[in-house]
N, CA, C and O atoms as a printed pandas DataFrame, in Angstrom:
     atom_number atom_name residue_name chain_id  residue_number  x_coord  y_coord  z_coord
0              1         N          TRP        A               1   -6.027  -15.749   -5.919
1              2        CA          TRP        A               1   -4.825  -16.543   -5.836
2              3         C          TRP        A               1   -5.059  -17.917   -6.409
3              4         O          TRP        A               1   -5.904  -18.075   -7.290
4              5         N          THR        A               2   -4.353  -18.898   -5.950
5              6        CA          THR        A               2   -4.428  -20.239   -6.506
6              7         C          THR        A               2   -5.701  -20.942   -6.071
7              8         O          THR        A               2   -6.080  -20.910   -4.900
8              9         N          ASP        A               3   -6.352  -21.575   -7.033
9             10        CA          ASP        A               3   -7.509  -22.418   -6.736
10            11         C          ASP        A               3   -6.955  -23.812   -6.455
11            12         O          ASP        A               3   -6.656  -24.562   -7.384
12            13         N          LEU        A               4   -6.818  -24.157   -5.187
13            14        CA          LEU        A               4   -6.177  -25.409   -4.797
14            15         C          LEU        A               4   -6.897  -26.615   -5.387
15            16         O          LEU        A               4   -6.250  -27.588   -5.774
16            17         N          ASP        A               5   -8.213  -26.567   -5.461
17            18        CA          ASP        A               5   -8.963  -27.686   -6.035
18            19         C          ASP        A               5   -8.569  -27.932   -7.494
19            20         O          ASP        A               5   -8.421  -29.082   -7.907
20            21         N          LYS        A               6   -8.400  -26.871   -8.270
21            22        CA          LYS        A               6   -8.002  -27.020   -9.676
22            23         C          LYS        A               6   -6.582  -27.555   -9.797
23            24         O          LYS        A               6   -6.296  -28.384  -10.661
24            25         N          VAL        A               7   -5.697  -27.081   -8.932
25            26        CA          VAL        A               7   -4.312  -27.565   -8.960
26            27         C          VAL        A               7   -4.280  -29.059   -8.660
27            28         O          VAL        A               7   -3.593  -29.818   -9.344
28            29         N          ILE        A               8   -5.014  -29.476   -7.648
29            30        CA          ILE        A               8   -5.055  -30.893   -7.282
30            31         C          ILE        A               8   -5.636  -31.718   -8.422
31            32         O          ILE        A               8   -5.134  -32.799   -8.728
32            33         N          GLU        A               9   -6.682  -31.215   -9.043
33            34        CA          GLU        A               9   -7.319  -31.922  -10.165
34            35         C          GLU        A               9   -6.340  -32.121  -11.317
35            36         O          GLU        A               9   -6.301  -33.192  -11.923
36            37         N          ARG        A              10   -5.557  -31.102  -11.619
37            38        CA          ARG        A              10   -4.637  -31.181  -12.760
38            39         C          ARG        A              10   -3.344  -31.923  -12.443
39            40         O          ARG        A              10   -2.789  -32.595  -13.313
40            41         N          CYS        A              11   -2.860  -31.810  -11.215
41            42        CA          CYS        A              11   -1.577  -32.424  -10.856
42            43         C          CYS        A              11   -1.733  -33.830  -10.299
43            44         O          CYS        A              11   -0.902  -34.701  -10.555
44            45         N          GLY        A              12   -2.803  -34.051   -9.533
45            46        CA          GLY        A              12   -2.991  -35.351   -8.904
46            47         C          GLY        A              12   -1.765  -35.751   -8.111
47            48         O          GLY        A              12   -1.184  -34.942   -7.386
48            49         N          SER        A              13   -1.380  -37.006   -8.256
49            50        CA          SER        A              13   -0.198  -37.489   -7.538
50            51         C          SER        A              13    1.009  -37.622   -8.465
51            52         O          SER        A              13    2.027  -38.195   -8.078
52            53         N          SER        A              14    0.899  -37.090   -9.697
53            54        CA          SER        A              14    2.013  -37.212  -10.640
54            55         C          SER        A              14    3.016  -36.062  -10.539
55            56         O          SER        A              14    4.083  -36.116  -11.150
56            57         N          HIS        A              15    2.680  -35.022   -9.772
57            58        CA          HIS        A              15    3.576  -33.882   -9.584
58            59         C          HIS        A              15    3.565  -33.476   -8.114
59            60         O          HIS        A              15    2.636  -33.805   -7.376
60            61         N          THR        A              16    4.592  -32.769   -7.705
61            62        CA          THR        A              16    4.618  -32.202   -6.360
62            63         C          THR        A              16    4.022  -30.802   -6.420
63            64         O          THR        A              16    4.432  -29.973   -7.232
64            65         N          ILE        A              17    3.057  -30.554   -5.557
65            66        CA          ILE        A              17    2.385  -29.260   -5.499
66            67         C          ILE        A              17    3.089  -28.392   -4.463
67            68         O          ILE        A              17    3.259  -28.803   -3.315
68            69         N          MET        A              18    3.493  -27.202   -4.867
69            70        CA          MET        A              18    4.059  -26.242   -3.924
70            71         C          MET        A              18    2.927  -25.283   -3.546
71            72         O          MET        A              18    2.541  -24.417   -4.331
72            73         N          TRP        A              19    2.407  -25.454   -2.336
73            74        CA          TRP        A              19    1.303  -24.618   -1.862
74            75         C          TRP        A              19    1.903  -23.456   -1.093
75            76         O          TRP        A              19    2.314  -23.610    0.057
76            77         N          ARG        A              20    1.952  -22.306   -1.722
77            78        CA          ARG        A              20    2.594  -21.116   -1.147
78            79         C          ARG        A              20    1.599  -20.360   -0.277
79            80         O          ARG        A              20    0.459  -20.119   -0.672
80            81         N          GLN        A              21    2.054  -19.994    0.908
81            82        CA          GLN        A              21    1.219  -19.279    1.871
82            83         C          GLN        A              21    1.646  -17.821    1.958
83            84         O          GLN        A              21    2.839  -17.520    1.992
84            85         N          ALA        A              22    0.686  -16.928    1.992
85            86        CA          ALA        A              22    0.983  -15.502    2.124
86            87         C          ALA        A              22    1.528  -15.220    3.525
87            88         O          ALA        A              22    0.923  -15.598    4.529
88            89         N          ALA        A              23    2.661  -14.561    3.573
89            90        CA          ALA        A              23    3.290  -14.262    4.863
90            91         C          ALA        A              23    2.382  -13.421    5.752
91            92         O          ALA        A              23    2.389  -13.592    6.971
92            93         N          ALA        A              24    1.609  -12.525    5.171
93            94        CA          ALA        A              24    0.733  -11.656    5.970
94            95         C          ALA        A              24   -0.281  -12.459    6.773
95            96         O          ALA        A              24   -0.644  -12.057    7.878
96            97         N          ALA        A              25   -0.743  -13.579    6.241
97            98        CA          ALA        A              25   -1.717  -14.413    6.955
98            99         C          ALA        A              25   -1.108  -15.043    8.200
99           100         O          ALA        A              25   -1.824  -15.428    9.124
100          101         N          VAL        A              26    0.213  -15.145    8.218
101          102        CA          VAL        A              26    0.914  -15.766    9.336
102          103         C          VAL        A              26    1.460  -14.724   10.313
103          104         O          VAL        A              26    1.448  -14.946   11.523
104          105         N          THR        A              27    1.933  -13.600    9.801
105          106        CA          THR        A              27    2.613  -12.635   10.669
106          107         C          THR        A              27    1.720  -11.529   11.220
107          108         O          THR        A              27    2.011  -11.006   12.296
108          109         N          LEU        A              28    0.655  -11.155   10.535
109          110        CA          LEU        A              28   -0.150  -10.012   10.969
110          111         C          LEU        A              28   -1.167  -10.301   12.069
111          112         O          LEU        A              28   -1.316   -9.469   12.965
112          113         N          PRO        A              29   -1.875  -11.428   12.055
113          114        CA          PRO        A              29   -2.876  -11.663   13.109
114          115         C          PRO        A              29   -2.226  -11.841   14.488
115          116         O          PRO        A              29   -1.055  -12.204   14.598
116          117         N          ASP        A              30   -3.011  -11.580   15.523
117          118        CA          ASP        A              30   -2.512  -11.783   16.885
118          119         C          ASP        A              30   -2.372  -13.259   17.230
119          120         O          ASP        A              30   -1.540  -13.622   18.062
120          121         N          ASP        A              31   -3.171  -14.112   16.605
121          122        CA          ASP        A              31   -3.031  -15.561   16.796
122          123         C          ASP        A              31   -3.270  -16.253   15.458
123          124         O          ASP        A              31   -3.719  -15.633   14.494
124          125         N          LEU        A              32   -2.968  -17.527   15.416
125          126        CA          LEU        A              32   -3.027  -18.279   14.161
126          127         C          LEU        A              32   -4.304  -19.098   14.000
127          128         O          LEU        A              32   -4.345  -19.981   13.143
128          129         N          SER        A              33   -5.335  -18.846   14.778
129          130        CA          SER        A              33   -6.531  -19.695   14.724
130          131         C          SER        A              33   -7.219  -19.661   13.361
131          132         O          SER        A              33   -7.614  -20.714   12.859
132          133         N          ALA        A              34   -7.375  -18.498   12.753
133          134        CA          ALA        A              34   -8.004  -18.426   11.430
134          135         C          ALA        A              34   -7.119  -19.098   10.387
135          136         O          ALA        A              34   -7.616  -19.803    9.509
136          137         N          TYR        A              35   -5.817  -18.883   10.481
137          138        CA          TYR        A              35   -4.891  -19.512    9.547
138          139         C          TYR        A              35   -4.894  -21.026    9.729
139          140         O          TYR        A              35   -4.792  -21.771    8.754
140          141         N          GLN        A              36   -5.009  -21.479   10.966
141          142        CA          GLN        A              36   -5.036  -22.915   11.239
142          143         C          GLN        A              36   -6.193  -23.572   10.493
143          144         O          GLN        A              36   -6.028  -24.656    9.933
144          145         N          GLN        A              37   -7.340  -22.942   10.480
145          146        CA          GLN        A              37   -8.498  -23.485    9.771
146          147         C          GLN        A              37   -8.209  -23.569    8.268
147          148         O          GLN        A              37   -8.523  -24.575    7.632
148          149         N          HIS        A              38   -7.616  -22.524    7.706
149          150        CA          HIS        A              38   -7.251  -22.491    6.283
150          151         C          HIS        A              38   -6.259  -23.613    5.957
151          152         O          HIS        A              38   -6.437  -24.340    4.980
152          153         N          LEU        A              39   -5.230  -23.746    6.767
153          154        CA          LEU        A              39   -4.208  -24.759    6.542
154          155         C          LEU        A              39   -4.782  -26.159    6.694
155          156         O          LEU        A              39   -4.481  -27.042    5.891
156          157         N          ASN        A              40   -5.595  -26.369    7.700
157          158        CA          ASN        A              40   -6.210  -27.671    7.934
158          159         C          ASN        A              40   -7.063  -28.092    6.735
159          160         O          ASN        A              40   -6.981  -29.235    6.286
160          161         N          GLU        A              41   -7.874  -27.181    6.223
161          162        CA          GLU        A              41   -8.732  -27.486    5.077
162          163         C          GLU        A              41   -7.900  -27.810    3.837
163          164         O          GLU        A              41   -8.206  -28.757    3.113
164          165         N          GLY        A              42   -6.858  -27.032    3.594
165          166        CA          GLY        A              42   -6.003  -27.287    2.442
166          167         C          GLY        A              42   -5.276  -28.614    2.535
167          168         O          GLY        A              42   -5.187  -29.341    1.545
168          169         N          LEU        A              43   -4.757  -28.941    3.704
169          170        CA          LEU        A              43   -4.047  -30.210    3.872
170          171         C          LEU        A              43   -4.995  -31.394    3.773
171          172         O          LEU        A              43   -4.602  -32.465    3.310
172          173         N          ARG        A              44   -6.228  -31.215    4.197
173          174        CA          ARG        A              44   -7.228  -32.270    4.029
174          175         C          ARG        A              44   -7.431  -32.542    2.536
175          176         O          ARG        A              44   -7.504  -33.698    2.118
176          177         N          LYS        A              45   -7.519  -31.491    1.745
177          178        CA          LYS        A              45   -7.694  -31.640    0.298
178          179         C          LYS        A              45   -6.472  -32.276   -0.353
179          180         O          LYS        A              45   -6.602  -33.008   -1.334
180          181         N          LEU        A              46   -5.292  -32.003    0.182
181          182        CA          LEU        A              46   -4.047  -32.489   -0.411
182          183         C          LEU        A              46   -3.717  -33.937   -0.048
183          184         O          LEU        A              46   -2.711  -34.469   -0.517
184          185         N          GLN        A              47   -4.532  -34.573    0.764
185          186        CA          GLN        A              47   -4.262  -35.966    1.125
186          187         C          GLN        A              47   -4.121  -36.801   -0.144
187          188         O          GLN        A              47   -4.936  -36.696   -1.060
188          189         N          GLY        A              48   -3.086  -37.626   -0.187
189          190        CA          GLY        A              48   -2.834  -38.477   -1.341
190          191         C          GLY        A              48   -1.976  -37.813   -2.407
191          192         O          GLY        A              48   -1.559  -38.473   -3.359
192          193         N          CYS        A              49   -1.707  -36.527   -2.265
193          194        CA          CYS        A              49   -0.863  -35.794   -3.210
194          195         C          CYS        A              49    0.535  -35.619   -2.627
195          196         O          CYS        A              49    0.739  -35.711   -1.417
196          197         N          HIS        A              50    1.478  -35.368   -3.506
197          198        CA          HIS        A              50    2.818  -34.970   -3.073
198          199         C          HIS        A              50    2.792  -33.449   -2.992
199          200         O          HIS        A              50    2.422  -32.784   -3.959
200          201         N          TYR        A              51    3.176  -32.901   -1.859
201          202        CA          TYR        A              51    3.086  -31.453   -1.709
202          203         C          TYR        A              51    4.131  -30.931   -0.738
203          204         O          TYR        A              51    4.718  -31.678    0.045
204          205         N          GLN        A              52    4.344  -29.630   -0.814
205          206        CA          GLN        A              52    5.135  -28.913    0.173
206          207         C          GLN        A              52    4.419  -27.599    0.451
207          208         O          GLN        A              52    3.834  -26.996   -0.449
208          209         N          VAL        A              53    4.470  -27.169    1.687
209          210        CA          VAL        A              53    3.848  -25.915    2.100
210          211         C          VAL        A              53    4.976  -24.943    2.406
211          212         O          VAL        A              53    5.839  -25.223    3.238
212          213         N          VAL        A              54    4.965  -23.802    1.733
213          214        CA          VAL        A              54    6.035  -22.825    1.923
214          215         C          VAL        A              54    5.445  -21.463    2.266
215          216         O          VAL        A              54    4.337  -21.121    1.852
216          217         N          LEU        A              55    6.202  -20.708    3.021
217          218        CA          LEU        A              55    5.819  -19.346    3.381
218          219         C          LEU        A              55    6.544  -18.415    2.415
219          220         O          LEU        A              55    7.769  -18.463    2.305
220          221         N          ARG        A              56    5.804  -17.584    1.728
221          222        CA          ARG        A              56    6.412  -16.765    0.675
222          223         C          ARG        A              56    6.616  -15.319    1.118
223          224         O          ARG        A              56    5.853  -14.785    1.923
224          225         N          GLU        A              57    7.637  -14.713    0.588
225          226        CA          GLU        A              57    7.889  -13.284    0.690
226          227         C          GLU        A              57    7.753  -12.709    2.098
227          228         O          GLU        A              57    7.042  -11.728    2.314
228          229         N          LEU        A              58    8.427  -13.318    3.027
229          230        CA          LEU        A              58    8.397  -12.857    4.414
230          231         C          LEU        A              58    9.276  -11.617    4.568
231          232         O          LEU        A              58   10.460  -11.647    4.235
232          233         N          GLU        A              59    8.698  -10.539    5.070
233          234        CA          GLU        A              59    9.444   -9.302    5.278
234          235         C          GLU        A              59    9.524   -8.900    6.743
235          236         O          GLU        A              59   10.478   -8.231    7.141
236          237         N          THR        A              60    8.548   -9.290    7.555
237          238        CA          THR        A              60    8.538   -8.897    8.963
238          239         C          THR        A              60    7.800   -9.937    9.789
239          240         O          THR        A              60    6.947  -10.662    9.277
240          241         N          LEU        A              61    8.133  -10.003   11.056
241          242        CA          LEU        A              61    7.384  -10.844   11.994
242          243         C          LEU        A              61    6.436   -9.994   12.827
243          244         O          LEU        A              61    5.709  -10.517   13.673
244          245         N          LYS        A              62    6.442   -8.691   12.592
245          246        CA          LYS        A              62    5.534   -7.725   13.218
246          247         C          LYS        A              62    5.393   -7.912   14.728
247          248         O          LYS        A              62    4.285   -7.954   15.261
248          249         N          GLY        A              63    6.524   -8.023   15.397
249          250        CA          GLY        A              63    6.512   -8.121   16.853
250          251         C          GLY        A              63    6.203   -9.503   17.393
251          252         O          GLY        A              63    5.994   -9.661   18.596
252          253         N          HIS        A              64    6.171  -10.506   16.531
253          254        CA          HIS        A              64    5.903  -11.887   16.961
254          255         C          HIS        A              64    7.152  -12.732   16.677
255          256         O          HIS        A              64    7.159  -13.487   15.705
256          257         N          PRO        A              65    8.201  -12.627   17.488
257          258        CA          PRO        A              65    9.457  -13.303   17.184
258          259         C          PRO        A              65    9.364  -14.828   17.122
259          260         O          PRO        A              65   10.187  -15.460   16.461
260          261         N          ASP        A              66    8.395  -15.424   17.785
261          262        CA          ASP        A              66    8.261  -16.882   17.759
262          263         C          ASP        A              66    7.273  -17.365   16.706
263          264         O          ASP        A              66    6.986  -18.560   16.642
264          265         N          ARG        A              67    6.754  -16.476   15.888
265          266        CA          ARG        A              67    5.703  -16.836   14.941
266          267         C          ARG        A              67    6.143  -17.903   13.934
267          268         O          ARG        A              67    5.345  -18.773   13.584
268          269         N          LEU        A              68    7.386  -17.855   13.463
269          270        CA          LEU        A              68    7.837  -18.868   12.507
270          271         C          LEU        A              68    7.887  -20.247   13.144
271          272         O          LEU        A              68    7.564  -21.243   12.497
272          273         N          LYS        A              69    8.288  -20.311   14.405
273          274        CA          LYS        A              69    8.279  -21.597   15.111
274          275         C          LYS        A              69    6.850  -22.100   15.266
275          276         O          LYS        A              69    6.585  -23.288   15.082
276          277         N          GLU        A              70    5.925  -21.194   15.605
277          278        CA          GLU        A              70    4.515  -21.574   15.740
278          279         C          GLU        A              70    3.975  -22.082   14.406
279          280         O          GLU        A              70    3.282  -23.098   14.355
280          281         N          TRP        A              71    4.300  -21.363   13.319
281          282        CA          TRP        A              71    3.832  -21.738   11.986
282          283         C          TRP        A              71    4.361  -23.118   11.589
283          284         O          TRP        A              71    3.612  -23.955   11.084
284          285         N          ALA        A              72    5.644  -23.347   11.817
285          286        CA          ALA        A              72    6.246  -24.635   11.478
286          287         C          ALA        A              72    5.630  -25.759   12.309
287          288         O          ALA        A              72    5.319  -26.823   11.774
288          289         N          ARG        A              73    5.452  -25.533   13.610
289          290        CA          ARG        A              73    4.843  -26.549   14.476
290          291         C          ARG        A              73    3.425  -26.865   14.015
291          292         O          ARG        A              73    3.043  -28.032   13.928
292          293         N          LEU        A              74    2.652  -25.837   13.722
293          294        CA          LEU        A              74    1.281  -26.018   13.259
294          295         C          LEU        A              74    1.248  -26.802   11.950
295          296         O          LEU        A              74    0.448  -27.724   11.791
296          297         N          GLY        A              75    2.114  -26.433   11.022
297          298        CA          GLY        A              75    2.170  -27.136    9.743
298          299         C          GLY        A              75    2.529  -28.603    9.896
299          300         O          GLY        A              75    1.928  -29.461    9.248
300          301         N          ILE        A              76    3.495  -28.896   10.738
301          302        CA          ILE        A              76    3.906  -30.287   10.965
302          303         C          ILE        A              76    2.779  -31.080   11.611
303          304         O          ILE        A              76    2.483  -32.196   11.185
304          305         N          GLU        A              77    2.151  -30.516   12.632
305          306        CA          GLU        A              77    1.051  -31.215   13.315
306          307         C          GLU        A              77   -0.089  -31.524   12.353
307          308         O          GLU        A              77   -0.610  -32.639   12.344
308          309         N          LEU        A              78   -0.475  -30.550   11.552
309          310        CA          LEU        A              78   -1.598  -30.762   10.636
310          311         C          LEU        A              78   -1.222  -31.701    9.496
311          312         O          LEU        A              78   -2.046  -32.510    9.070
312          313         N          ALA        A              79    0.008  -31.606    8.995
313          314        CA          ALA        A              79    0.446  -32.519    7.936
314          315         C          ALA        A              79    0.458  -33.957    8.443
315          316         O          ALA        A              79    0.064  -34.871    7.718
316          317         N          GLU        A              80    0.906  -34.169    9.680
317          318        CA          GLU        A              80    0.893  -35.520   10.248
318          319         C          GLU        A              80   -0.535  -36.028   10.400
319          320         O          GLU        A              80   -0.799  -37.209   10.172
320          321         N          ARG        A              81   -1.450  -35.154   10.781
321          322        CA          ARG        A              81   -2.850  -35.539   10.939
322          323         C          ARG        A              81   -3.464  -35.976    9.609
323          324         O          ARG        A              81   -4.313  -36.867    9.577
324          325         N          HIS        A              82   -3.034  -35.349    8.515
325          326        CA          HIS        A              82   -3.627  -35.631    7.210
326          327         C          HIS        A              82   -2.758  -36.545    6.348
327          328         O          HIS        A              82   -3.034  -36.716    5.161
328          329         N          ALA        A              83   -1.723  -37.127    6.925
329          330        CA          ALA        A              83   -0.828  -38.009    6.159
330          331         C          ALA        A              83   -1.491  -39.344    5.870
331          332         O          ALA        A              83   -0.887  -40.209    5.237
């Protein structure tokens, strides 16, 4: 998939980076702890850049009806930490 380091190197702060997240990483696991580590590391790298984090191609919540709320809360908390 995308090499975030290369994107940051080429875009810097002159463009907005759309960092797309695979829906399966958010909807399939029983908890978001592994995803939290991935998101935290990426947002740390994105400090100083203009960016947006989006969830792509969502087809199912796989029995986790509150997962989108959890994902949004996690993203906001980590983005604020790395702002």
